[in-house]
Coordinates of C-alpha atoms and ligand atoms in Angstrom, one line a residue:
M1 CA 158.6 -12.7 158.4
R2 CA 159.4 -14.7 161.5
V3 CA 161.0 -18.1 160.9
L4 CA 161.7 -20.7 163.6
L5 CA 164.9 -22.5 162.6
T6 CA 165.3 -25.7 164.7
G7 CA 168.9 -27.1 164.8
G8 CA 170.1 -23.6 163.7
S9 CA 173.6 -23.9 165.2
G10 CA 174.6 -27.0 163.3
F11 CA 176.7 -27.1 160.2
I12 CA 173.7 -26.7 157.8
G13 CA 171.5 -24.7 160.2
S14 CA 174.1 -22.0 160.9
H15 CA 174.6 -21.4 157.2
I16 CA 170.8 -21.1 156.7
A17 CA 170.5 -18.9 159.7
L18 CA 173.1 -16.5 158.3
L19 CA 171.4 -16.3 155.0
L20 CA 167.9 -15.8 156.5
I21 CA 169.2 -12.9 158.7
E22 CA 171.1 -11.4 155.8
R23 CA 167.9 -11.5 153.7
G24 CA 166.0 -9.7 156.4
Y25 CA 164.0 -12.6 158.0
D26 CA 163.3 -12.4 161.8
V27 CA 164.9 -15.6 162.9
L28 CA 164.4 -17.6 166.1
I29 CA 167.1 -20.3 166.5
L30 CA 166.2 -23.3 168.6
D31 CA 169.1 -25.7 169.4
S32 CA 170.0 -28.0 172.3
F33 CA 173.7 -27.6 171.4
V34 CA 174.2 -31.4 171.9
N35 CA 175.9 -31.6 168.5
S36 CA 177.2 -28.0 168.1
S37 CA 179.1 -25.3 169.7
T38 CA 177.7 -22.0 171.0
N39 CA 180.7 -20.4 169.4
V40 CA 178.8 -20.8 166.1
I41 CA 176.4 -18.1 167.3
K42 CA 179.4 -15.8 168.0
A43 CA 180.7 -16.5 164.5
I44 CA 177.3 -15.5 163.0
K45 CA 177.3 -12.3 165.1
T46 CA 180.9 -11.5 164.0
Y47 CA 180.0 -11.9 160.4
L48 CA 176.9 -9.7 160.7
D49 CA 178.7 -7.0 162.7
N50 CA 181.6 -7.0 160.2
K51 CA 179.1 -6.4 157.4
N52 CA 177.2 -3.8 159.5
I53 CA 174.0 -5.8 159.2
N54 CA 171.5 -5.0 161.8
H55 CA 170.3 -8.2 163.5
S56 CA 168.1 -9.1 166.4
F57 CA 167.9 -12.9 166.0
K58 CA 167.1 -14.9 169.1
I59 CA 168.7 -18.1 170.4
I60 CA 166.7 -20.5 172.5
N61 CA 168.7 -23.3 174.1
G62 CA 166.2 -26.1 174.1
D63 CA 165.2 -29.6 172.9
I64 CA 162.4 -30.2 170.4
R65 CA 161.2 -33.0 172.8
D66 CA 160.3 -30.4 175.4
K67 CA 156.7 -29.4 174.6
K68 CA 156.8 -26.6 177.3
T69 CA 159.7 -24.9 175.5
L70 CA 158.0 -25.2 172.1
D71 CA 154.7 -23.9 173.5
R72 CA 156.5 -20.9 175.1
I73 CA 158.3 -20.1 171.9
F74 CA 155.1 -19.9 169.9
D75 CA 153.1 -18.2 172.7
D76 CA 155.7 -15.5 173.2
S77 CA 155.8 -14.8 169.4
A78 CA 152.0 -14.5 169.4
K79 CA 152.1 -12.1 172.4
E80 CA 154.6 -10.0 170.6
F81 CA 152.1 -9.9 167.7
N82 CA 154.9 -11.4 165.6
P83 CA 153.8 -15.0 165.2
I84 CA 156.0 -17.7 163.7
Q85 CA 155.0 -18.0 160.1
S86 CA 157.2 -20.8 159.0
V87 CA 159.5 -23.4 160.5
I88 CA 162.7 -24.8 158.9
H89 CA 163.2 -28.0 160.8
L90 CA 166.8 -29.4 161.0
A91 CA 167.0 -30.4 164.6
G92 CA 167.8 -34.1 164.9
L93 CA 170.6 -36.7 165.1
K94 CA 172.3 -37.5 161.8
S95 CA 175.1 -40.1 162.2
V96 CA 174.4 -43.2 160.2
S97 CA 176.9 -45.3 162.2
Q98 CA 175.6 -44.0 165.6
S99 CA 172.0 -44.7 164.7
F100 CA 172.9 -48.5 164.5
I101 CA 174.4 -48.3 168.0
D102 CA 171.6 -46.4 169.7
P103 CA 168.5 -46.6 167.4
L104 CA 165.9 -45.8 170.2
H105 CA 167.7 -42.5 170.8
Y106 CA 167.4 -41.7 167.1
W107 CA 163.7 -42.6 167.1
N108 CA 163.1 -40.6 170.2
V109 CA 164.9 -37.4 169.2
N110 CA 164.1 -37.4 165.5
V111 CA 160.6 -38.8 165.3
C112 CA 159.1 -38.0 168.8
G113 CA 160.8 -34.6 168.7
T114 CA 159.3 -33.9 165.3
Q115 CA 155.9 -35.1 166.4
N116 CA 156.2 -32.7 169.3
L117 CA 157.1 -29.8 167.0
L118 CA 154.2 -30.6 164.6
S119 CA 151.7 -30.8 167.4
T120 CA 152.8 -27.4 168.6
M121 CA 152.7 -25.9 165.2
N122 CA 149.2 -27.3 164.6
E123 CA 147.9 -26.0 167.9
H124 CA 149.4 -22.5 167.1
E125 CA 148.1 -22.6 163.5
C126 CA 151.6 -22.4 162.0
F127 CA 151.1 -24.6 158.9
S128 CA 154.3 -24.0 156.9
I129 CA 157.3 -26.2 157.3
V130 CA 160.5 -26.9 155.4
F131 CA 161.9 -30.3 156.6
S132 CA 165.5 -31.5 156.4
S133 CA 165.4 -34.9 154.9
S134 CA 168.1 -37.0 153.4
A135 CA 169.1 -39.0 150.3
T136 CA 169.8 -41.8 152.7
I137 CA 166.1 -42.7 152.5
Y138 CA 166.7 -44.0 149.0
G139 CA 169.0 -46.7 150.5
L140 CA 170.9 -49.1 148.3
T141 CA 170.5 -48.1 144.7
D142 CA 172.0 -49.0 141.4
S143 CA 170.3 -46.2 139.5
A144 CA 171.8 -42.8 139.3
P145 CA 170.9 -40.0 138.9
I146 CA 168.1 -40.5 141.5
T147 CA 164.7 -38.8 141.1
E148 CA 162.3 -38.2 143.9
D149 CA 160.1 -41.1 142.8
H150 CA 162.9 -43.5 143.3
K151 CA 162.1 -46.4 145.6
I152 CA 162.3 -45.5 149.3
S153 CA 164.3 -48.2 151.2
P154 CA 166.5 -46.9 154.0
I155 CA 169.0 -49.4 155.3
N156 CA 169.9 -47.7 158.6
P157 CA 167.9 -46.4 161.6
Y158 CA 168.8 -42.8 160.8
G159 CA 167.3 -43.1 157.3
K160 CA 164.2 -44.9 158.7
T161 CA 163.6 -42.0 161.0
K162 CA 163.6 -39.6 158.1
V163 CA 161.1 -41.7 156.2
A164 CA 158.9 -41.9 159.3
I165 CA 158.9 -38.1 159.5
E166 CA 158.1 -37.7 155.8
N167 CA 155.2 -40.1 156.4
M168 CA 154.1 -38.1 159.5
L169 CA 154.2 -34.9 157.5
Y170 CA 152.1 -36.4 154.7
D171 CA 149.4 -37.7 157.1
L172 CA 149.3 -34.3 158.8
Y173 CA 148.9 -32.6 155.4
K174 CA 146.2 -35.0 154.4
S175 CA 144.3 -34.2 157.7
N176 CA 144.1 -30.5 156.8
M177 CA 144.9 -30.1 153.1
K178 CA 143.5 -26.6 153.1
S179 CA 146.1 -25.3 155.5
W180 CA 149.3 -27.3 155.5
K181 CA 152.3 -26.4 153.3
V182 CA 155.1 -28.9 153.5
C183 CA 158.4 -29.1 151.6
S184 CA 160.7 -32.0 152.5
L185 CA 164.2 -31.3 151.1
R186 CA 166.3 -34.5 150.5
Y187 CA 169.9 -33.5 151.0
F188 CA 172.7 -35.3 149.2
N189 CA 176.2 -34.5 150.5
P190 CA 176.4 -30.9 151.9
V191 CA 180.0 -29.8 152.0
G192 CA 182.2 -26.7 152.0
A193 CA 181.8 -23.6 154.1
H194 CA 180.7 -19.9 154.0
S195 CA 183.2 -17.9 151.9
S196 CA 184.0 -15.7 154.9
G197 CA 185.7 -18.6 156.6
L198 CA 183.7 -17.8 159.8
L199 CA 181.3 -20.7 159.4
G200 CA 182.1 -24.3 158.4
E201 CA 181.8 -28.0 159.2
D202 CA 183.2 -29.0 162.6
P203 CA 182.2 -32.6 163.4
I204 CA 182.6 -33.7 166.9
G205 CA 185.3 -36.4 167.2
I206 CA 186.6 -38.3 164.2
P207 CA 184.7 -37.2 161.1
N208 CA 182.4 -39.8 159.5
N209 CA 182.2 -37.9 156.3
L210 CA 184.8 -37.6 153.5
F211 CA 185.1 -33.8 153.1
P212 CA 185.7 -32.8 156.7
Y213 CA 188.1 -35.7 157.0
I214 CA 190.1 -34.4 154.0
T215 CA 190.3 -30.8 155.5
Q216 CA 191.5 -32.3 158.8
V217 CA 194.2 -34.2 157.0
A218 CA 195.1 -31.0 155.1
I219 CA 195.4 -29.0 158.4
G220 CA 197.5 -31.8 160.0
R221 CA 195.0 -33.1 162.5
R222 CA 194.8 -36.5 160.7
N223 CA 197.8 -38.3 159.2
H224 CA 196.1 -39.6 156.1
L225 CA 192.7 -40.3 154.6
N226 CA 191.3 -43.8 154.5
I227 CA 189.5 -44.5 151.2
F228 CA 186.8 -47.1 151.7
G229 CA 187.2 -49.3 148.7
D230 CA 188.6 -48.8 145.2
D231 CA 186.8 -51.8 143.7
W232 CA 183.4 -50.2 143.2
A233 CA 181.6 -50.3 139.8
T234 CA 182.6 -46.8 139.1
T235 CA 185.1 -45.1 136.6
D236 CA 188.0 -45.3 139.0
G237 CA 186.7 -47.8 141.5
S238 CA 186.1 -45.3 144.4
G239 CA 182.6 -44.3 145.6
V240 CA 180.7 -41.7 143.7
R241 CA 178.5 -39.1 145.5
D242 CA 176.8 -35.8 145.0
Y243 CA 178.6 -33.0 146.8
I244 CA 176.6 -29.8 147.1
H245 CA 178.1 -26.5 148.4
I246 CA 176.5 -25.7 151.7
M247 CA 175.6 -22.2 150.5
D248 CA 173.8 -23.7 147.5
L249 CA 171.9 -25.9 149.8
S250 CA 171.1 -23.0 152.1
E251 CA 169.8 -20.9 149.2
G252 CA 167.5 -23.8 148.4
H253 CA 165.9 -23.5 151.8
L254 CA 165.1 -19.8 151.2
D255 CA 163.7 -20.7 147.8
A256 CA 161.6 -23.4 149.5
I257 CA 160.2 -20.8 152.0
D258 CA 159.3 -18.5 149.1
Y259 CA 157.6 -21.5 147.3
L260 CA 155.5 -22.3 150.4
N261 CA 154.6 -18.6 150.7
S262 CA 153.3 -18.7 147.2
K263 CA 151.0 -21.6 147.8
E264 CA 147.7 -22.0 149.6
S265 CA 148.7 -25.5 150.5
C266 CA 151.1 -28.1 149.2
F267 CA 153.1 -31.2 150.0
E268 CA 156.4 -31.7 148.1
F269 CA 159.6 -33.6 148.5
I270 CA 162.6 -32.3 146.5
N271 CA 166.2 -33.5 146.0
L272 CA 168.9 -30.9 146.7
G273 CA 172.2 -31.9 145.2
S274 CA 174.6 -30.7 142.6
G275 CA 173.3 -33.2 140.1
I276 CA 176.9 -34.3 139.4
G277 CA 178.6 -37.4 140.8
Y278 CA 182.2 -37.2 141.8
S279 CA 184.4 -40.1 143.0
V280 CA 186.5 -40.0 146.1
F281 CA 189.7 -40.0 144.0
Q282 CA 188.2 -37.0 142.0
I283 CA 187.5 -35.1 145.3
V284 CA 191.0 -35.7 146.6
S285 CA 192.5 -34.6 143.3
Q286 CA 190.4 -31.5 143.1
F287 CA 191.2 -30.6 146.7
E288 CA 194.9 -31.0 146.0
L289 CA 194.7 -29.0 142.8
S290 CA 192.7 -26.2 144.4
T291 CA 194.9 -25.9 147.6
G292 CA 198.3 -27.0 146.4
L293 CA 198.3 -29.4 149.3
D294 CA 199.0 -33.1 149.3
I295 CA 196.4 -35.4 150.8
P296 CA 198.1 -38.8 151.6
F297 CA 195.6 -41.7 151.6
L298 CA 195.4 -45.5 152.2
V299 CA 192.9 -47.7 150.4
K300 CA 191.0 -49.8 152.9
D301 CA 188.1 -52.2 152.7
R302 CA 184.6 -51.0 151.8
R303 CA 182.5 -49.4 154.6
D304 CA 179.3 -51.2 155.6
G305 CA 176.2 -49.5 154.2
D306 CA 178.0 -47.7 151.4
V307 CA 176.8 -47.9 147.8
A308 CA 178.8 -47.4 144.6
K309 CA 177.0 -44.4 143.3
C310 CA 174.5 -41.9 144.6
Y311 CA 173.8 -38.6 143.0
A312 CA 170.7 -36.5 142.4
D313 CA 168.4 -35.6 139.5
I314 CA 167.7 -32.0 140.5
S315 CA 165.2 -31.1 137.8
K316 CA 162.3 -30.9 140.2
A317 CA 164.1 -28.3 142.4
K318 CA 164.8 -26.3 139.2
K319 CA 161.2 -26.6 138.1
L320 CA 159.4 -25.9 141.4
L321 CA 161.8 -23.7 143.3
G322 CA 163.6 -22.1 140.4
W323 CA 166.7 -23.2 142.2
K324 CA 170.0 -24.5 140.9
P325 CA 173.5 -24.9 142.3
K326 CA 175.9 -22.1 141.5
R327 CA 179.1 -23.2 143.1
S328 CA 181.7 -25.6 141.6
L329 CA 183.6 -28.4 143.2
E330 CA 186.7 -26.1 143.1
Q331 CA 184.7 -23.5 145.1
I332 CA 183.7 -26.2 147.6
C333 CA 187.4 -27.1 148.1
L334 CA 188.6 -23.5 148.3
D335 CA 185.8 -22.5 150.8
G336 CA 186.2 -25.7 152.8
W337 CA 190.0 -25.2 153.1
N338 CA 189.6 -21.5 153.9
W339 CA 187.4 -22.4 156.9
Q340 CA 189.7 -25.1 158.1
K341 CA 192.8 -23.0 157.7
K342 CA 191.2 -20.2 159.7
N343 CA 189.8 -22.6 162.3
P344 CA 192.3 -25.4 162.7
N345 CA 190.4 -26.7 165.7
G346 CA 187.0 -25.9 164.5
Y347 CA 184.9 -23.6 166.7
N348 CA 186.8 -24.5 169.9
Ligands
WQD401 C1 181.2 -40.2 150.8 C2 182.1 -41.1 150.1 C3 182.6 -43.1 151.3 C4 184.8 -41.1 154.5 C5 176.5 -39.6 154.5 C6 175.3 -40.0 155.2 C7 174.1 -39.3 154.6 C8 174.3 -37.8 154.6 C9 175.6 -37.4 154.0 C10 173.0 -37.0 156.5 C11 181.7 -42.6 150.2 C12 183.9 -42.3 151.1 C13 184.1 -41.4 153.4 C14 186.1 -41.5 154.6 C15 186.0 -42.4 152.4 N1 174.2 -37.3 155.9 N2 184.6 -42.0 152.4 N3 186.7 -42.2 153.6 O1 178.1 -41.9 153.1 O2 177.6 -40.5 151.0 O3 176.5 -39.9 153.2 O4 176.7 -38.2 154.6 O5 172.0 -37.0 155.9 O6 173.0 -39.7 155.5 O7 175.1 -41.4 154.8 O8 178.9 -39.5 152.8 O9 181.1 -38.4 153.2 O10 180.5 -40.5 154.6 O11 181.1 -40.7 152.2 O12 186.5 -43.1 151.5 O13 186.9 -41.3 155.6 O14 183.4 -41.0 150.7 O15 182.9 -44.5 151.1 O16 182.0 -43.2 149.0 P1 177.8 -40.6 152.5 P2 180.4 -39.7 153.3

């Protein structure tokens, strides 16, 4: 089965790509590499060669806003009598802070790019899509765990683009309910790395997110961690989030593809998280315990846009996809550190 994976060289995309190829899917990776290194592709190939796994996945360097590129991808697959049967759509910009600085760029890439992709899929009668959504769409919330029917109220342009895309997908599904099969996966906090240490999270510049910042402190690239607030209404005053191992998240995407394959048509949105909330202090302590390293930190003021608690109710994913997370917080810390230790400067 041929799958088009947009954004397949990013942190999440590369882990999904590896899993798809290992499971025997015929994978086309489309990526503009604006936010990722082409060395990721080398890392995927190294892993597959080390495991003696035959692979023939294709990489297309392109932008989802370029209709010609998208048309060519679908046309070429049809000409090979190997049409694209499903799309896993991750391509997009994802920095909350950056989306405040350049909102129109976020609307253009994320929403116009996705509209382009969906038009092309429709024209080529490819009606099956797994979309990379985000828990950010829930916005400020004082209820946890969060279920999928929680109020949608994004508080940043990035989250608003994700809501716009979910609405676009719904309208498209309603326009042809016989054919379209849509699964929007709402990620909480994907962290960690592939157990081989060949793939991991390598943010460009200073990491916005907690976990890669911790691993960069651990490897000596950052002096200390800044903890944004210890006066939140949580057990220890630091922010509580739902950290899900990147491989658990990736497996959720393959279960979503299987789910779509089992349906004539559907439209679902599903939380993907660990279902457990951990505070910043708990993450730091677990990381230190798992690695034997010391993570120095300073407590700073709260960060704009943060909330006290955000973690998932994952019962729908268990019920619909038969999916549940398998890896512990300790495994997240061990795998994340293993990647950073083996790749002190990331992919470059
Ligand atoms: C986690 C906790 C911070 C950094 C973001 C995006 C979301 C999604 C996942 C895309 C919070 C604290 C963080 C640091 C800290 N991405 N923190 N020091 O904000 O839950 O979610 O990433 O979909 O859209 O919003 O993740 O890792 O930034 O923060 O104390 O240097 O760690 O305050 O409590 P967040 P995060």
